[in-house]
Every structure is written in C-alpha cells, then in structure tokens.
PDB file of C-alpha atoms in Angstrom:
ATOM      1  CA  MET A   8      -3.878  28.106  86.212  1.00  0.00           C
ATOM      2  CA  GLY A   9      -4.551  24.995  83.895  1.00  0.00           C
ATOM      3  CA  ALA A  10      -2.079  22.716  82.296  1.00  0.00           C
ATOM      4  CA  ALA A  11      -1.906  24.768  78.661  1.00  0.00           C
ATOM      5  CA  ASP A  12      -0.601  27.601  81.088  1.00  0.00           C
ATOM      6  CA  VAL A  13       2.951  26.028  81.446  1.00  0.00           C
ATOM      7  CA  LYS A  14       5.591  25.204  79.017  1.00  0.00           C
ATOM      8  CA  ASN A  15       8.684  23.627  80.222  1.00  0.00           C
ATOM      9  CA  ARG A  16      12.116  22.823  78.147  1.00  0.00           C
ATOM     10  CA  ILE A  17      12.397  19.257  79.852  1.00  0.00           C
ATOM     11  CA  ARG A  18      12.383  17.374  76.247  1.00  0.00           C
ATOM     12  CA  VAL A  19      15.126  19.940  74.990  1.00  0.00           C
ATOM     13  CA  LEU A  20      17.086  19.860  78.221  1.00  0.00           C
ATOM     14  CA  ARG A  21      16.979  15.958  78.265  1.00  0.00           C
ATOM     15  CA  ALA A  22      18.106  15.827  75.012  1.00  0.00           C
ATOM     16  CA  GLU A  23      21.180  18.036  76.328  1.00  0.00           C
ATOM     17  CA  LYS A  24      22.174  15.814  78.812  1.00  0.00           C
ATOM     18  CA  GLY A  25      21.471  12.542  76.454  1.00  0.00           C
ATOM     19  CA  TRP A  26      19.217  11.174  79.385  1.00  0.00           C
ATOM     20  CA  SER A  27      16.050   8.747  78.633  1.00  0.00           C
ATOM     21  CA  GLN A  28      12.668   9.804  80.539  1.00  0.00           C
ATOM     22  CA  ALA A  29      13.195   6.740  82.285  1.00  0.00           C
ATOM     23  CA  GLU A  30      16.408   8.374  83.338  1.00  0.00           C
ATOM     24  CA  LEU A  31      15.249  11.570  84.815  1.00  0.00           C
ATOM     25  CA  ALA A  32      12.459   9.625  86.214  1.00  0.00           C
ATOM     26  CA  GLU A  33      14.651   8.265  88.249  1.00  0.00           C
ATOM     27  CA  ARG A  34      16.708  11.128  89.201  1.00  0.00           C
ATOM     28  CA  VAL A  35      13.460  12.712  90.319  1.00  0.00           C
ATOM     29  CA  HIS A  36      12.153   9.851  91.912  1.00  0.00           C
ATOM     30  CA  VAL A  37       9.013   9.609  90.145  1.00  0.00           C
ATOM     31  CA  SER A  38       7.777   7.267  87.461  1.00  0.00           C
ATOM     32  CA  ARG A  39       8.341   7.531  83.463  1.00  0.00           C
ATOM     33  CA  ASN A  40       4.531   8.147  83.146  1.00  0.00           C
ATOM     34  CA  SER A  41       4.748  11.175  85.073  1.00  0.00           C
ATOM     35  CA  ILE A  42       7.999  12.612  83.500  1.00  0.00           C
ATOM     36  CA  ASN A  43       5.942  11.955  80.271  1.00  0.00           C
ATOM     37  CA  ALA A  44       3.094  13.937  81.284  1.00  0.00           C
ATOM     38  CA  VAL A  45       4.658  16.320  82.649  1.00  0.00           C
ATOM     39  CA  GLU A  46       7.228  16.789  79.494  1.00  0.00           C
ATOM     40  CA  ASN A  47       4.154  16.792  77.115  1.00  0.00           C
ATOM     41  CA  GLY A  48       2.546  19.481  79.489  1.00  0.00           C
ATOM     42  CA  LYS A  49       0.022  17.529  80.132  1.00  0.00           C
ATOM     43  CA  PHE A  50       0.366  17.553  83.938  1.00  0.00           C
ATOM     44  CA  ASP A  51       1.828  20.528  85.995  1.00  0.00           C
ATOM     45  CA  PRO A  52       4.013  19.202  88.730  1.00  0.00           C
ATOM     46  CA  SER A  53       3.862  20.457  92.206  1.00  0.00           C
ATOM     47  CA  LEU A  54       6.719  22.770  93.324  1.00  0.00           C
ATOM     48  CA  PRO A  55       8.709  20.307  94.777  1.00  0.00           C
ATOM     49  CA  LEU A  56       8.812  18.483  91.816  1.00  0.00           C
ATOM     50  CA  ALA A  57       9.545  21.429  89.505  1.00  0.00           C
ATOM     51  CA  PHE A  58      12.299  22.294  91.974  1.00  0.00           C
ATOM     52  CA  ARG A  59      13.577  18.712  91.811  1.00  0.00           C
ATOM     53  CA  ILE A  60      13.335  18.242  88.046  1.00  0.00           C
ATOM     54  CA  ALA A  61      15.570  21.865  87.827  1.00  0.00           C
ATOM     55  CA  ASP A  62      18.008  20.420  90.280  1.00  0.00           C
ATOM     56  CA  ALA A  63      18.541  17.296  87.865  1.00  0.00           C
ATOM     57  CA  PHE A  64      19.432  19.304  85.317  1.00  0.00           C
ATOM     58  CA  GLY A  65      21.412  22.150  87.485  1.00  0.00           C
ATOM     59  CA  LEU A  66      19.073  24.735  86.249  1.00  0.00           C
ATOM     60  CA  THR A  67      16.453  26.824  88.370  1.00  0.00           C
ATOM     61  CA  VAL A  68      12.755  26.341  87.913  1.00  0.00           C
ATOM     62  CA  GLU A  69      12.558  29.426  86.086  1.00  0.00           C
ATOM     63  CA  ASP A  70      15.089  28.109  83.616  1.00  0.00           C
ATOM     64  CA  VAL A  71      12.853  24.873  83.266  1.00  0.00           C
ATOM     65  CA  PHE A  72       9.319  26.083  83.285  1.00  0.00           C
ATOM     66  CA  LEU A  73       8.042  29.269  81.342  1.00  0.00           C
ATOM     67  CA  LYS A  74       4.924  30.595  81.748  1.00  0.00           C
ATOM     68  CA  ASP A  75       2.956  30.069  78.175  1.00  0.00           C
ATOM     69  CA  GLY A  76       1.831  33.877  77.049  1.00  0.00           C
TER      70      GLY A  76
ATOM     71  CA  MET B  10       1.361   4.276  79.092  1.00  0.00           C
ATOM     72  CA  SER B  11       3.638   1.811  80.670  1.00  0.00           C
ATOM     73  CA  ILE B  12       2.253  -0.383  83.266  1.00  0.00           C
ATOM     74  CA  ASP B  13       3.935  -1.106  86.729  1.00  0.00           C
ATOM     75  CA  PHE B  14       3.639  -4.733  86.729  1.00  0.00           C
ATOM     76  CA  ARG B  15       5.525  -4.629  89.968  1.00  0.00           C
ATOM     77  CA  SER B  16       2.839  -2.570  92.111  1.00  0.00           C
ATOM     78  CA  PHE B  17       0.061  -4.725  90.057  1.00  0.00           C
ATOM     79  CA  GLY B  18       1.523  -7.943  91.348  1.00  0.00           C
ATOM     80  CA  PHE B  19       1.883  -6.222  94.726  1.00  0.00           C
ATOM     81  CA  PHE B  20      -2.026  -5.376  94.559  1.00  0.00           C
ATOM     82  CA  VAL B  21      -3.123  -8.592  93.369  1.00  0.00           C
ATOM     83  CA  GLY B  22      -0.855 -10.397  95.623  1.00  0.00           C
ATOM     84  CA  SER B  23      -2.488  -8.699  98.624  1.00  0.00           C
ATOM     85  CA  LEU B  24      -5.903  -9.295  97.331  1.00  0.00           C
ATOM     86  CA  ALA B  25      -5.708 -12.741  96.725  1.00  0.00           C
ATOM     87  CA  PRO B  26      -5.375 -14.333 100.064  1.00  0.00           C
ATOM     88  CA  LEU B  27      -8.612 -12.074 101.044  1.00  0.00           C
ATOM     89  CA  LEU B  28     -10.986 -13.164  98.243  1.00  0.00           C
ATOM     90  CA  LEU B  29      -9.789 -16.899  99.104  1.00  0.00           C
ATOM     91  CA  VAL B  30     -10.574 -16.688 102.253  1.00  0.00           C
ATOM     92  CA  VAL B  31     -14.113 -14.738 101.853  1.00  0.00           C
ATOM     93  CA  PHE B  32     -15.153 -16.886  98.635  1.00  0.00           C
ATOM     94  CA  PHE B  33     -13.844 -20.365 100.066  1.00  0.00           C
ATOM     95  CA  ASP B  34     -14.890 -19.975 103.688  1.00  0.00           C
ATOM     96  CA  ASP B  35     -17.358 -23.054 103.836  1.00  0.00           C
ATOM     97  CA  ALA B  36     -14.335 -25.227 102.513  1.00  0.00           C
ATOM     98  CA  ILE B  37     -11.553 -23.600 104.645  1.00  0.00           C
ATOM     99  CA  ARG B  38     -13.908 -23.690 107.750  1.00  0.00           C
ATOM    100  CA  SER B  39     -14.849 -27.728 107.237  1.00  0.00           C
ATOM    101  CA  VAL B  40     -11.046 -28.195 107.292  1.00  0.00           C
ATOM    102  CA  VAL B  41      -9.555 -25.384 109.732  1.00  0.00           C
ATOM    103  CA  GLY B  42     -12.373 -24.734 111.823  1.00  0.00           C
ATOM    104  CA  PRO B  43     -14.164 -21.476 112.417  1.00  0.00           C
ATOM    105  CA  ILE B  44     -11.576 -19.716 115.150  1.00  0.00           C
ATOM    106  CA  VAL B  45      -8.907 -20.432 112.535  1.00  0.00           C
ATOM    107  CA  TRP B  46     -10.707 -19.230 109.831  1.00  0.00           C
ATOM    108  CA  LEU B  47     -11.409 -16.236 111.505  1.00  0.00           C
ATOM    109  CA  LEU B  48      -7.755 -15.513 112.294  1.00  0.00           C
ATOM    110  CA  LEU B  49      -6.935 -16.074 108.502  1.00  0.00           C
ATOM    111  CA  LEU B  50      -9.634 -13.577 107.509  1.00  0.00           C
ATOM    112  CA  VAL B  51      -8.131 -11.006 110.454  1.00  0.00           C
ATOM    113  CA  ALA B  52      -4.739 -11.783 108.836  1.00  0.00           C
ATOM    114  CA  ALA B  53      -6.114 -11.319 105.238  1.00  0.00           C
ATOM    115  CA  VAL B  54      -7.731  -8.407 105.832  1.00  0.00           C
ATOM    116  CA  VAL B  55      -4.363  -7.002 108.099  1.00  0.00           C
ATOM    117  CA  CYS B  56      -2.127  -7.715 105.009  1.00  0.00           C
ATOM    118  CA  PHE B  57      -4.472  -6.011 102.501  1.00  0.00           C
ATOM    119  CA  PHE B  58      -4.440  -2.917 104.224  1.00  0.00           C
ATOM    120  CA  MET B  59      -0.797  -2.923 105.179  1.00  0.00           C
ATOM    121  CA  CYS B  60      -0.115  -3.744 101.193  1.00  0.00           C
ATOM    122  CA  SER B  61      -2.436  -1.151  99.863  1.00  0.00           C
ATOM    123  CA  ALA B  62      -0.918   1.428 102.265  1.00  0.00           C
ATOM    124  CA  ARG B  63       2.274   0.542 101.341  1.00  0.00           C
ATOM    125  CA  TYR B  64       1.533   0.646  97.487  1.00  0.00           C
ATOM    126  CA  ILE B  65      -0.306   4.074  98.174  1.00  0.00           C
ATOM    127  CA  GLY B  66       2.688   5.674 100.093  1.00  0.00           C
ATOM    128  CA  ARG B  67       4.829   4.533  96.772  1.00  0.00           C
ATOM    129  CA  LEU B  68       2.749   6.508  94.429  1.00  0.00           C
ATOM    130  CA  ASP B  69       4.172   9.748  92.833  1.00  0.00           C
ATOM    131  CA  GLU B  70       2.097  12.800  92.395  1.00  0.00           C
ATOM    132  CA  ALA B  71       0.777  12.013  88.811  1.00  0.00           C
ATOM    133  CA  ALA B  72      -0.058   8.651  89.825  1.00  0.00           C
ATOM    134  CA  TRP B  73      -2.054   9.748  93.310  1.00  0.00           C
ATOM    135  CA  LEU B  74      -3.398  12.309  90.791  1.00  0.00           C
ATOM    136  CA  ALA B  75      -4.705   9.501  88.690  1.00  0.00           C
ATOM    137  CA  GLN B  76      -6.068   7.279  91.925  1.00  0.00           C
ATOM    138  CA  LYS B  77      -8.009  10.454  93.424  1.00  0.00           C
ATOM    139  CA  HIS B  78      -9.864  10.989  90.248  1.00  0.00           C
ATOM    140  CA  ALA B  79     -10.176   7.272  89.306  1.00  0.00           C
ATOM    141  CA  TRP B  80     -12.006   7.062  92.799  1.00  0.00           C
ATOM    142  CA  PHE B  81     -14.156  10.053  92.430  1.00  0.00           C
ATOM    143  CA  TRP B  82     -15.411   9.790  88.950  1.00  0.00           C
ATOM    144  CA  GLY B  83     -14.593   6.085  88.342  1.00  0.00           C
ATOM    145  CA  GLY B  84     -15.974   4.567  91.642  1.00  0.00           C
ATOM    146  CA  GLY B  85     -18.552   7.637  92.198  1.00  0.00           C
ATOM    147  CA  LEU B  86     -20.211   7.393  88.836  1.00  0.00           C
ATOM    148  CA  ALA B  87     -20.177   3.523  88.846  1.00  0.00           C
ATOM    149  CA  LEU B  88     -21.501   3.486  92.202  1.00  0.00           C
ATOM    150  CA  GLY B  89     -24.827   5.282  91.306  1.00  0.00           C
ATOM    151  CA  GLY B  90     -24.988   4.097  88.337  1.00  0.00           C
ATOM    152  CA  GLY B  91     -24.668   0.226  89.703  1.00  0.00           C
ATOM    153  CA  ILE B  92     -27.338   1.228  91.927  1.00  0.00           C
ATOM    154  CA  VAL B  93     -29.633   2.589  89.229  1.00  0.00           C
ATOM    155  CA  ALA B  94     -29.166  -0.258  87.006  1.00  0.00           C
ATOM    156  CA  LEU B  95     -29.288  -3.226  89.854  1.00  0.00           C
ATOM    157  CA  PRO B  96     -32.424  -4.954  88.403  1.00  0.00           C
ATOM    158  CA  LEU B  97     -30.564  -4.822  85.234  1.00  0.00           C
ATOM    159  CA  LEU B  98     -27.544  -6.525  86.544  1.00  0.00           C
ATOM    160  CA  ALA B  99     -28.136  -8.100  89.496  1.00  0.00           C
ATOM    161  CA  GLY B 100     -28.934 -11.221  87.894  1.00  0.00           C
ATOM    162  CA  PRO B 101     -25.502 -12.959  88.228  1.00  0.00           C
ATOM    163  CA  PHE B 102     -24.981 -11.857  91.570  1.00  0.00           C
ATOM    164  CA  LEU B 103     -28.375 -13.357  93.059  1.00  0.00           C
ATOM    165  CA  SER B 104     -27.165 -16.447  91.180  1.00  0.00           C
ATOM    166  CA  LEU B 105     -24.174 -16.468  93.702  1.00  0.00           C
ATOM    167  CA  LEU B 106     -26.801 -16.917  96.646  1.00  0.00           C
ATOM    168  CA  PRO B 107     -27.663 -20.467  97.842  1.00  0.00           C
ATOM    169  CA  PRO B 108     -31.081 -21.927  96.901  1.00  0.00           C
ATOM    170  CA  GLU B 109     -33.585 -19.689  98.140  1.00  0.00           C
ATOM    171  CA  SER B 110     -35.087 -21.900 101.051  1.00  0.00           C
ATOM    172  CA  GLU B 111     -31.355 -21.623 102.131  1.00  0.00           C
ATOM    173  CA  ALA B 112     -30.456 -18.501 101.654  1.00  0.00           C
ATOM    174  CA  GLN B 113     -29.185 -16.308 104.794  1.00  0.00           C
ATOM    175  CA  PRO B 114     -29.079 -12.479 105.349  1.00  0.00           C
ATOM    176  CA  PHE B 115     -25.613 -12.819 105.403  1.00  0.00           C
ATOM    177  CA  ALA B 116     -25.464 -14.176 101.747  1.00  0.00           C
ATOM    178  CA  ILE B 117     -27.631 -11.700 100.492  1.00  0.00           C
ATOM    179  CA  LEU B 118     -25.754  -8.882 101.874  1.00  0.00           C
ATOM    180  CA  PHE B 119     -22.487 -10.297 100.519  1.00  0.00           C
ATOM    181  CA  ALA B 120     -23.963 -10.558  96.897  1.00  0.00           C
ATOM    182  CA  GLY B 121     -24.995  -6.695  97.352  1.00  0.00           C
ATOM    183  CA  ALA B 122     -21.585  -6.012  98.611  1.00  0.00           C
ATOM    184  CA  PHE B 123     -19.945  -7.798  96.254  1.00  0.00           C
ATOM    185  CA  TYR B 124     -21.813  -6.319  93.389  1.00  0.00           C
ATOM    186  CA  ILE B 125     -20.930  -2.672  94.348  1.00  0.00           C
ATOM    187  CA  ALA B 126     -17.545  -3.756  94.846  1.00  0.00           C
ATOM    188  CA  VAL B 127     -17.283  -4.909  91.317  1.00  0.00           C
ATOM    189  CA  CYS B 128     -19.292  -1.624  90.147  1.00  0.00           C
ATOM    190  CA  GLN B 129     -16.881   0.131  91.657  1.00  0.00           C
ATOM    191  CA  ALA B 130     -13.789  -1.282  90.536  1.00  0.00           C
ATOM    192  CA  ILE B 131     -14.879  -1.464  86.801  1.00  0.00           C
ATOM    193  CA  GLY B 132     -15.547   2.287  87.259  1.00  0.00           C
ATOM    194  CA  PHE B 133     -12.117   2.719  89.098  1.00  0.00           C
ATOM    195  CA  ILE B 134     -10.314   1.077  86.211  1.00  0.00           C
ATOM    196  CA  ILE B 135     -11.690   2.565  83.205  1.00  0.00           C
ATOM    197  CA  ALA B 136     -11.607   5.985  84.727  1.00  0.00           C
ATOM    198  CA  TRP B 137      -7.806   5.326  85.725  1.00  0.00           C
ATOM    199  CA  ILE B 138      -6.932   4.349  81.981  1.00  0.00           C
ATOM    200  CA  VAL B 139      -8.720   6.983  80.569  1.00  0.00           C
ATOM    201  CA  TRP B 140      -6.580   9.800  83.180  1.00  0.00           C
ATOM    202  CA  TRP B 141      -3.237   8.011  81.606  1.00  0.00           C
ATOM    203  CA  ALA B 142      -4.319   7.594  78.498  1.00  0.00           C
ATOM    204  CA  ARG B 143      -5.311  11.601  78.064  1.00  0.00           C
ATOM    205  CA  ARG B 144      -1.763  12.489  79.717  1.00  0.00           C
ATOM    206  CA  THR B 145       0.786  10.209  78.021  1.00  0.00           C
TER     207      THR B 145
END
C-alpha cells in the first residue's frame, strides 16, 4: 500500500483544535517536518505513530486515517 | 522543509574534533607527541560515535527513513559514481599528498579514503534533501 492509498483528516482536526503543526508534533514526539509529510499524504506513519496522533485528538485511528477508495 | 539546527550543530561539533585531529596530525604530534596524539584520536573517534548514536537515537520515523534512503541511494550511487569518475576527480585529492618522493602508503590510502568519504557525503546530502523536498 503506497502513500496515496491512505487519506487523513489531520489538517481539519488540527484546525478544530487550533493547533499548529509544531504543536501537534510536540504532542506526538516527532518533528514538524514529519507531521507535515503525514498530513499531506506524502508519508505513511507507523501504527504506533498513527495511534499517538489519534490519541492526541482523543479519537480512534479510523477517525483520523481513512482508506482512499 | 525546516532545518534542525540543533542536530546539525551537534553533528558538526562531533565531527570537527575528529577532522582536526586527523588533518592536523603533524602539527599536533609535534606539540604533544605521538602517544598523546593517539589518545586524542581515540577520544575524538569515541566522541564522534557517541554523538552519532545519540543523534540517530533522537530521530523520528520519517527522519530515520530519510537517513536510510539517503545512505542507500545517495551514499551507494555516489560510491559507485565516485569510483567510476576516479580518473577525472582524483586530482584535488592527490594534491593532498606530499611530494611524490615523500608519499607514504598511509598518505595515499588516506587520500583515497577521504575521496570516497567526500563522494558519499555529497551523495547522501543530495538524496536526503530530495527525500524531504518531495515530502514537505
């Protein structure tokens, strides 16, 4: 499964929380570059990172990451 | 793409002592003697590896993947390309050697190793920048 096969709602969820990419990055212990890459669908996160991102928003992985198509 | 200056400074700070001890070996040896120079070299190598291990350990998964990609493609292709282009590019590195009559096997070996290291470093940096540029 390539990067184009997974969509995510990180940008929308960040906007709802009023968080910057740097703020989310700090909460999940990665760099802002990594969050940017994940958010733009250019990099598929590992399962642990996907869980950490979902946890940061108080959601499940399925609420944040969606199968494209 | 934003540059992590802390990591950059950390890496340069760990590499600088090693390069200093290796490139100014004659000058340092003439002041402190060969035994102390050897101890300095060992200390610089240990410092470099400890700093590198800490740097690698702090990388997140995207940065780790960028490193793997850059070493495999950048370092690997540059190694192959550097060997193929050796006759064209070796000039500047050969100029590091003392005059031919004084050239020692160690100096020749060192120039070759330095040439390969520079090729791989250039390839690594290009591949690393390309990897991040395509993802940010």
